[in-house]
Amino acid sequence: MVRYFLFLLVLITILVVSIAGLRDYSFLPHKTKRPPIEIFPDMVRQDKVKAQAPSDFYDDGRGARANVAGTVPVGYSAPESSAQASEGVATMGSPYSVVVFSGKQDYADTGKIGTNWGNGIPFSATMATLERGRERYQIQCAVCHGATGAGNGIATKYGLVGVANLQQQRIRDMSDGEIYNTIVNGKNTMMGYGSVIQVPDRWAIVAYMRALQRSQNATINDVPTANRAALTGTNAASATTGAAKP
Ligand code: HEC
């Protein structure tokens, strides 16, 4: 008797699990939009907010929330005071203690002097500026323009066409202000990055881009005398006669 009972129990269990446990009822004649009976929910349904979806959790019923006051992008520290932040470019002597995305209408903010593109980095660019520029360039620009600016970043391997080679003479001749403006507002098919790169970083990227261009057009005269001996044979010879090969 007990044996039959156990056998029946096992059979019924298997039957219930195999029918009710299935998630896909499309084999049934009537499809239903209701969720299936889930014996093993496998954590399919969770308490979370989907993008653009409403939420009962908040009084106003919106799922999308504004940033908490005082939120700072990763890698930046909060402005020390609002007065200092609004000074904007004035704080660029020690640039990286404040977040500055835009402010005034002067050269440092627009790349323009009067109605023309200006030239020069509007604060004293040090080795630290170049290092910062390198870091920001590699984060923001290298995917498309490539590590040396040759226009061969990883995105081009996935079909992005028309990425400018930053080593071309036209762009070497371009004024710093125009390059700055390209970073902020984009150019033709390149979108602007002004909303994600703060003012001092934009200039740091310009400075680093100049260093990249210089690096591909260096001669032996750019090498400190003490280090020239290390450049032997054909390298040194081709370097003296003009542009070094990348
Ligand atoms: C998503 C890809 C992409 C990223 C990221 C990108 N660029 Fe570009 N960039 C382009 C493309 C594409 C062009 C060519 C636009 C055209 O002329 O059609 C271009 C053109 C340029 C030019 C030449 C503009 C001119 O006047 O011809 C400069 C300078 C430049 N980019 C600098 C940068 C810098 C600096 C960054 C990083 C802050 C950057 N780009 C990030 C795609 C990108």
PDB file of N, CA and C in Angstrom, residues 25-95:
ATOM      1  N   TYR A  25       4.295  28.717 -22.355  1.00  0.00           N
ATOM      2  CA  TYR A  25       3.022  28.029 -22.568  1.00  0.00           C
ATOM      3  C   TYR A  25       2.573  28.101 -24.014  1.00  0.00           C
ATOM      4  N   SER A  26       3.503  28.445 -24.891  1.00  0.00           N
ATOM      5  CA  SER A  26       3.089  28.667 -26.265  1.00  0.00           C
ATOM      6  C   SER A  26       2.567  27.395 -26.926  1.00  0.00           C
ATOM      7  N   PHE A  27       2.868  26.250 -26.311  1.00  0.00           N
ATOM      8  CA  PHE A  27       2.371  25.004 -26.896  1.00  0.00           C
ATOM      9  C   PHE A  27       0.888  24.799 -26.593  1.00  0.00           C
ATOM     10  N   LEU A  28       0.347  25.582 -25.639  1.00  0.00           N
ATOM     11  CA  LEU A  28      -1.072  25.464 -25.330  1.00  0.00           C
ATOM     12  C   LEU A  28      -1.895  26.213 -26.376  1.00  0.00           C
ATOM     13  N   PRO A  29      -3.130  25.799 -26.587  1.00  0.00           N
ATOM     14  CA  PRO A  29      -3.959  26.479 -27.599  1.00  0.00           C
ATOM     15  C   PRO A  29      -4.221  27.941 -27.242  1.00  0.00           C
ATOM     16  N   HIS A  30      -4.398  28.254 -25.948  1.00  0.00           N
ATOM     17  CA  HIS A  30      -4.663  29.642 -25.574  1.00  0.00           C
ATOM     18  C   HIS A  30      -3.422  30.233 -24.943  1.00  0.00           C
ATOM     19  N   LYS A  31      -2.850  31.214 -25.612  1.00  0.00           N
ATOM     20  CA  LYS A  31      -1.695  31.859 -25.004  1.00  0.00           C
ATOM     21  C   LYS A  31      -2.187  32.816 -23.925  1.00  0.00           C
ATOM     22  N   THR A  32      -1.401  32.973 -22.892  1.00  0.00           N
ATOM     23  CA  THR A  32      -1.795  33.901 -21.846  1.00  0.00           C
ATOM     24  C   THR A  32      -0.681  34.892 -21.591  1.00  0.00           C
ATOM     25  N   LYS A  33      -1.076  36.089 -21.215  1.00  0.00           N
ATOM     26  CA  LYS A  33      -0.062  37.101 -20.928  1.00  0.00           C
ATOM     27  C   LYS A  33       0.309  37.086 -19.454  1.00  0.00           C
ATOM     28  N   ARG A  34      -0.465  36.340 -18.659  1.00  0.00           N
ATOM     29  CA  ARG A  34      -0.141  36.314 -17.240  1.00  0.00           C
ATOM     30  C   ARG A  34       1.132  35.512 -17.013  1.00  0.00           C
ATOM     31  N   PRO A  35       1.890  35.867 -15.976  1.00  0.00           N
ATOM     32  CA  PRO A  35       3.091  35.071 -15.728  1.00  0.00           C
ATOM     33  C   PRO A  35       2.709  33.628 -15.395  1.00  0.00           C
ATOM     34  N   PRO A  36       3.505  32.687 -15.786  1.00  0.00           N
ATOM     35  CA  PRO A  36       3.199  31.296 -15.489  1.00  0.00           C
ATOM     36  C   PRO A  36       3.309  31.020 -13.998  1.00  0.00           C
ATOM     37  N   ILE A  37       2.705  29.938 -13.583  1.00  0.00           N
ATOM     38  CA  ILE A  37       2.875  29.521 -12.192  1.00  0.00           C
ATOM     39  C   ILE A  37       4.316  29.074 -12.043  1.00  0.00           C
ATOM     40  N   GLU A  38       5.002  29.708 -11.124  1.00  0.00           N
ATOM     41  CA  GLU A  38       6.420  29.398 -11.036  1.00  0.00           C
ATOM     42  C   GLU A  38       6.716  28.615  -9.763  1.00  0.00           C
ATOM     43  N   ILE A  39       7.111  27.396  -9.942  1.00  0.00           N
ATOM     44  CA  ILE A  39       7.524  26.618  -8.779  1.00  0.00           C
ATOM     45  C   ILE A  39       8.964  26.949  -8.433  1.00  0.00           C
ATOM     46  N   PHE A  40       9.769  27.146  -9.459  1.00  0.00           N
ATOM     47  CA  PHE A  40      11.157  27.574  -9.249  1.00  0.00           C
ATOM     48  C   PHE A  40      11.350  28.907  -9.970  1.00  0.00           C
ATOM     49  N   PRO A  41      11.140  30.044  -9.304  1.00  0.00           N
ATOM     50  CA  PRO A  41      11.180  31.328 -10.019  1.00  0.00           C
ATOM     51  C   PRO A  41      12.578  31.727 -10.503  1.00  0.00           C
ATOM     52  N   ASP A  42      13.620  31.077 -10.030  1.00  0.00           N
ATOM     53  CA  ASP A  42      14.969  31.378 -10.513  1.00  0.00           C
ATOM     54  C   ASP A  42      15.313  32.862 -10.472  1.00  0.00           C
ATOM     55  N   MET A  43      14.792  33.576  -9.542  1.00  0.00           N
ATOM     56  CA  MET A  43      15.074  35.006  -9.369  1.00  0.00           C
ATOM     57  C   MET A  43      14.782  35.822 -10.622  1.00  0.00           C
ATOM     58  N   VAL A  44      13.763  35.409 -11.361  1.00  0.00           N
ATOM     59  CA  VAL A  44      13.444  36.145 -12.581  1.00  0.00           C
ATOM     60  C   VAL A  44      12.852  37.511 -12.241  1.00  0.00           C
ATOM     61  N   ARG A  45      11.977  37.526 -11.231  1.00  0.00           N
ATOM     62  CA  ARG A  45      11.352  38.778 -10.834  1.00  0.00           C
ATOM     63  C   ARG A  45      12.062  39.331  -9.609  1.00  0.00           C
ATOM     64  N   GLN A  46      12.538  40.595  -9.744  1.00  0.00           N
ATOM     65  CA  GLN A  46      13.258  41.200  -8.638  1.00  0.00           C
ATOM     66  C   GLN A  46      12.715  42.597  -8.381  1.00  0.00           C
ATOM     67  N   ASP A  47      12.964  43.098  -7.180  1.00  0.00           N
ATOM     68  CA  ASP A  47      12.603  44.478  -6.877  1.00  0.00           C
ATOM     69  C   ASP A  47      13.643  45.388  -7.494  1.00  0.00           C
ATOM     70  N   LYS A  48      13.290  46.011  -8.590  1.00  0.00           N
ATOM     71  CA  LYS A  48      14.229  46.936  -9.217  1.00  0.00           C
ATOM     72  C   LYS A  48      13.440  47.887 -10.095  1.00  0.00           C
ATOM     73  N   VAL A  49      14.108  48.963 -10.500  1.00  0.00           N
ATOM     74  CA  VAL A  49      13.465  49.928 -11.386  1.00  0.00           C
ATOM     75  C   VAL A  49      14.067  49.774 -12.762  1.00  0.00           C
ATOM     76  N   LYS A  50      13.209  49.578 -13.744  1.00  0.00           N
ATOM     77  CA  LYS A  50      13.724  49.519 -15.110  1.00  0.00           C
ATOM     78  C   LYS A  50      13.790  50.925 -15.670  1.00  0.00           C
ATOM     79  N   ALA A  51      14.715  51.140 -16.623  1.00  0.00           N
ATOM     80  CA  ALA A  51      14.878  52.461 -17.217  1.00  0.00           C
ATOM     81  C   ALA A  51      13.554  52.949 -17.776  1.00  0.00           C
ATOM     82  N   GLN A  52      13.226  54.193 -17.497  1.00  0.00           N
ATOM     83  CA  GLN A  52      12.027  54.856 -18.019  1.00  0.00           C
ATOM     84  C   GLN A  52      10.716  54.291 -17.453  1.00  0.00           C
ATOM     85  N   ALA A  53      10.776  53.357 -16.506  1.00  0.00           N
ATOM     86  CA  ALA A  53       9.535  52.766 -15.992  1.00  0.00           C
ATOM     87  C   ALA A  53       9.101  53.487 -14.714  1.00  0.00           C
ATOM     88  N   PRO A  54       7.782  53.549 -14.464  1.00  0.00           N
ATOM     89  CA  PRO A  54       7.317  54.171 -13.221  1.00  0.00           C
ATOM     90  C   PRO A  54       7.678  53.320 -11.998  1.00  0.00           C
ATOM     91  N   SER A  55       7.548  53.938 -10.825  1.00  0.00           N
ATOM     92  CA  SER A  55       7.831  53.195  -9.606  1.00  0.00           C
ATOM     93  C   SER A  55       6.922  53.684  -8.490  1.00  0.00           C
ATOM     94  N   ASP A  56       6.317  52.763  -7.751  1.00  0.00           N
ATOM     95  CA  ASP A  56       5.462  53.144  -6.625  1.00  0.00           C
ATOM     96  C   ASP A  56       6.270  53.608  -5.429  1.00  0.00           C
ATOM     97  N   PHE A  57       7.535  53.330  -5.466  1.00  0.00           N
ATOM     98  CA  PHE A  57       8.370  53.567  -4.303  1.00  0.00           C
ATOM     99  C   PHE A  57       8.424  55.043  -3.926  1.00  0.00           C
ATOM    100  N   TYR A  58       8.408  55.910  -4.972  1.00  0.00           N
ATOM    101  CA  TYR A  58       8.508  57.344  -4.709  1.00  0.00           C
ATOM    102  C   TYR A  58       7.139  57.999  -4.795  1.00  0.00           C
ATOM    103  N   ASP A  59       6.976  59.094  -4.053  1.00  0.00           N
ATOM    104  CA  ASP A  59       5.699  59.796  -4.028  1.00  0.00           C
ATOM    105  C   ASP A  59       5.254  60.228  -5.408  1.00  0.00           C
ATOM    106  N   ASP A  60       6.180  60.718  -6.206  1.00  0.00           N
ATOM    107  CA  ASP A  60       5.779  61.240  -7.513  1.00  0.00           C
ATOM    108  C   ASP A  60       5.630  60.131  -8.560  1.00  0.00           C
ATOM    109  N   GLY A  61       5.855  58.882  -8.159  1.00  0.00           N
ATOM    110  CA  GLY A  61       5.602  57.768  -9.060  1.00  0.00           C
ATOM    111  C   GLY A  61       6.623  57.581 -10.164  1.00  0.00           C
ATOM    112  N   ARG A  62       7.702  58.378 -10.160  1.00  0.00           N
ATOM    113  CA  ARG A  62       8.695  58.227 -11.214  1.00  0.00           C
ATOM    114  C   ARG A  62       9.804  57.267 -10.794  1.00  0.00           C
ATOM    115  N   GLY A  63      10.216  56.455 -11.740  1.00  0.00           N
ATOM    116  CA  GLY A  63      11.342  55.562 -11.478  1.00  0.00           C
ATOM    117  C   GLY A  63      12.676  56.262 -11.681  1.00  0.00           C
ATOM    118  N   ALA A  64      12.726  57.144 -12.683  1.00  0.00           N
ATOM    119  CA  ALA A  64      13.980  57.848 -12.979  1.00  0.00           C
ATOM    120  C   ALA A  64      14.185  58.962 -11.960  1.00  0.00           C
ATOM    121  N   ARG A  65      15.337  58.995 -11.322  1.00  0.00           N
ATOM    122  CA  ARG A  65      15.600  59.996 -10.296  1.00  0.00           C
ATOM    123  C   ARG A  65      16.747  60.905 -10.722  1.00  0.00           C
ATOM    124  N   ALA A  66      16.666  62.162 -10.292  1.00  0.00           N
ATOM    125  CA  ALA A  66      17.789  63.068 -10.525  1.00  0.00           C
ATOM    126  C   ALA A  66      18.940  62.656  -9.609  1.00  0.00           C
ATOM    127  N   ASN A  67      20.172  63.024  -9.997  1.00  0.00           N
ATOM    128  CA  ASN A  67      21.321  62.749  -9.127  1.00  0.00           C
ATOM    129  C   ASN A  67      21.113  63.364  -7.751  1.00  0.00           C
ATOM    130  N   VAL A  68      21.593  62.712  -6.743  1.00  0.00           N
ATOM    131  CA  VAL A  68      21.566  63.266  -5.398  1.00  0.00           C
ATOM    132  C   VAL A  68      22.420  64.534  -5.397  1.00  0.00           C
ATOM    133  N   ALA A  69      21.957  65.562  -4.692  1.00  0.00           N
ATOM    134  CA  ALA A  69      22.700  66.820  -4.654  1.00  0.00           C
ATOM    135  C   ALA A  69      24.144  66.562  -4.238  1.00  0.00           C
ATOM    136  N   GLY A  70      25.075  67.179  -4.952  1.00  0.00           N
ATOM    137  CA  GLY A  70      26.480  67.028  -4.603  1.00  0.00           C
ATOM    138  C   GLY A  70      27.152  65.849  -5.291  1.00  0.00           C
ATOM    139  N   THR A  71      26.441  65.159  -6.184  1.00  0.00           N
ATOM    140  CA  THR A  71      27.059  64.053  -6.908  1.00  0.00           C
ATOM    141  C   THR A  71      28.211  64.560  -7.773  1.00  0.00           C
ATOM    142  N   VAL A  72      29.312  63.835  -7.759  1.00  0.00           N
ATOM    143  CA  VAL A  72      30.508  64.244  -8.493  1.00  0.00           C
ATOM    144  C   VAL A  72      30.909  63.098  -9.422  1.00  0.00           C
ATOM    145  N   PRO A  73      31.276  63.404 -10.674  1.00  0.00           N
ATOM    146  CA  PRO A  73      31.691  62.314 -11.574  1.00  0.00           C
ATOM    147  C   PRO A  73      32.888  61.547 -10.996  1.00  0.00           C
ATOM    148  N   VAL A  74      32.969  60.281 -11.311  1.00  0.00           N
ATOM    149  CA  VAL A  74      34.085  59.468 -10.833  1.00  0.00           C
ATOM    150  C   VAL A  74      35.394  60.103 -11.276  1.00  0.00           C
ATOM    151  N   GLY A  75      36.354  60.185 -10.390  1.00  0.00           N
ATOM    152  CA  GLY A  75      37.660  60.720 -10.751  1.00  0.00           C
ATOM    153  C   GLY A  75      37.796  62.207 -10.494  1.00  0.00           C
ATOM    154  N   TYR A  76      36.742  62.852 -10.008  1.00  0.00           N
ATOM    155  CA  TYR A  76      36.812  64.271  -9.696  1.00  0.00           C
ATOM    156  C   TYR A  76      36.471  64.477  -8.226  1.00  0.00           C
ATOM    157  N   SER A  77      36.964  65.569  -7.674  1.00  0.00           N
ATOM    158  CA  SER A  77      36.553  65.881  -6.315  1.00  0.00           C
ATOM    159  C   SER A  77      35.560  67.038  -6.369  1.00  0.00           C
ATOM    160  N   ALA A  78      34.817  67.193  -5.311  1.00  0.00           N
ATOM    161  CA  ALA A  78      33.778  68.216  -5.290  1.00  0.00           C
ATOM    162  C   ALA A  78      34.398  69.607  -5.261  1.00  0.00           C
ATOM    163  N   PRO A  79      33.712  70.587  -5.848  1.00  0.00           N
ATOM    164  CA  PRO A  79      34.198  71.966  -5.752  1.00  0.00           C
ATOM    165  C   PRO A  79      34.334  72.357  -4.283  1.00  0.00           C
ATOM    166  N   GLU A  80      35.393  73.093  -3.985  1.00  0.00           N
ATOM    167  CA  GLU A  80      35.573  73.440  -2.574  1.00  0.00           C
ATOM    168  C   GLU A  80      34.503  74.408  -2.105  1.00  0.00           C
ATOM    169  N   SER A  81      34.122  75.331  -2.959  1.00  0.00           N
ATOM    170  CA  SER A  81      32.996  76.200  -2.623  1.00  0.00           C
ATOM    171  C   SER A  81      32.366  76.637  -3.928  1.00  0.00           C
ATOM    172  N   SER A  82      31.098  77.016  -3.889  1.00  0.00           N
ATOM    173  CA  SER A  82      30.447  77.376  -5.140  1.00  0.00           C
ATOM    174  C   SER A  82      31.090  78.632  -5.723  1.00  0.00           C
ATOM    175  N   ALA A  83      31.549  79.512  -4.848  1.00  0.00           N
ATOM    176  CA  ALA A  83      32.195  80.731  -5.331  1.00  0.00           C
ATOM    177  C   ALA A  83      33.424  80.376  -6.154  1.00  0.00           C
ATOM    178  N   GLN A  84      34.194  79.400  -5.657  1.00  0.00           N
ATOM    179  CA  GLN A  84      35.410  78.997  -6.351  1.00  0.00           C
ATOM    180  C   GLN A  84      35.087  78.338  -7.689  1.00  0.00           C
ATOM    181  N   ALA A  85      34.035  77.502  -7.682  1.00  0.00           N
ATOM    182  CA  ALA A  85      33.682  76.803  -8.914  1.00  0.00           C
ATOM    183  C   ALA A  85      33.267  77.780  -9.994  1.00  0.00           C
ATOM    184  N   SER A  86      32.525  78.826  -9.610  1.00  0.00           N
ATOM    185  CA  SER A  86      32.053  79.758 -10.619  1.00  0.00           C
ATOM    186  C   SER A  86      33.193  80.625 -11.143  1.00  0.00           C
ATOM    187  N   GLU A  87      34.304  80.662 -10.402  1.00  0.00           N
ATOM    188  CA  GLU A  87      35.469  81.360 -10.929  1.00  0.00           C
ATOM    189  C   GLU A  87      35.991  80.662 -12.171  1.00  0.00           C
ATOM    190  N   GLY A  88      35.685  79.360 -12.257  1.00  0.00           N
ATOM    191  CA  GLY A  88      35.990  78.616 -13.472  1.00  0.00           C
ATOM    192  C   GLY A  88      37.453  78.654 -13.836  1.00  0.00           C
ATOM    193  N   VAL A  89      37.722  79.241 -14.984  1.00  0.00           N
ATOM    194  CA  VAL A  89      39.066  79.181 -15.537  1.00  0.00           C
ATOM    195  C   VAL A  89      40.099  79.838 -14.634  1.00  0.00           C
ATOM    196  N   ALA A  90      39.640  80.714 -13.749  1.00  0.00           N
ATOM    197  CA  ALA A  90      40.590  81.391 -12.885  1.00  0.00           C
ATOM    198  C   ALA A  90      41.306  80.396 -11.983  1.00  0.00           C
ATOM    199  N   THR A  91      40.707  79.254 -11.727  1.00  0.00           N
ATOM    200  CA  THR A  91      41.307  78.289 -10.820  1.00  0.00           C
ATOM    201  C   THR A  91      42.200  77.293 -11.566  1.00  0.00           C
ATOM    202  N   MET A  92      42.440  77.568 -12.842  1.00  0.00           N
ATOM    203  CA  MET A  92      43.147  76.561 -13.611  1.00  0.00           C
ATOM    204  C   MET A  92      44.619  76.435 -13.269  1.00  0.00           C
ATOM    205  N   GLY A  93      45.152  77.421 -12.505  1.00  0.00           N
ATOM    206  CA  GLY A  93      46.531  77.274 -12.062  1.00  0.00           C
ATOM    207  C   GLY A  93      46.698  75.981 -11.289  1.00  0.00           C
ATOM    208  N   SER A  94      45.710  75.656 -10.445  1.00  0.00           N
ATOM    209  CA  SER A  94      45.691  74.351  -9.782  1.00  0.00           C
ATOM    210  C   SER A  94      44.393  73.679 -10.205  1.00  0.00           C
ATOM    211  N   PRO A  95      44.368  73.175 -11.425  1.00  0.00           N
ATOM    212  CA  PRO A  95      43.093  72.908 -12.096  1.00  0.00           C
ATOM    213  C   PRO A  95      42.235  71.832 -11.476  1.00  0.00           C
TER     214      PRO A  95
END
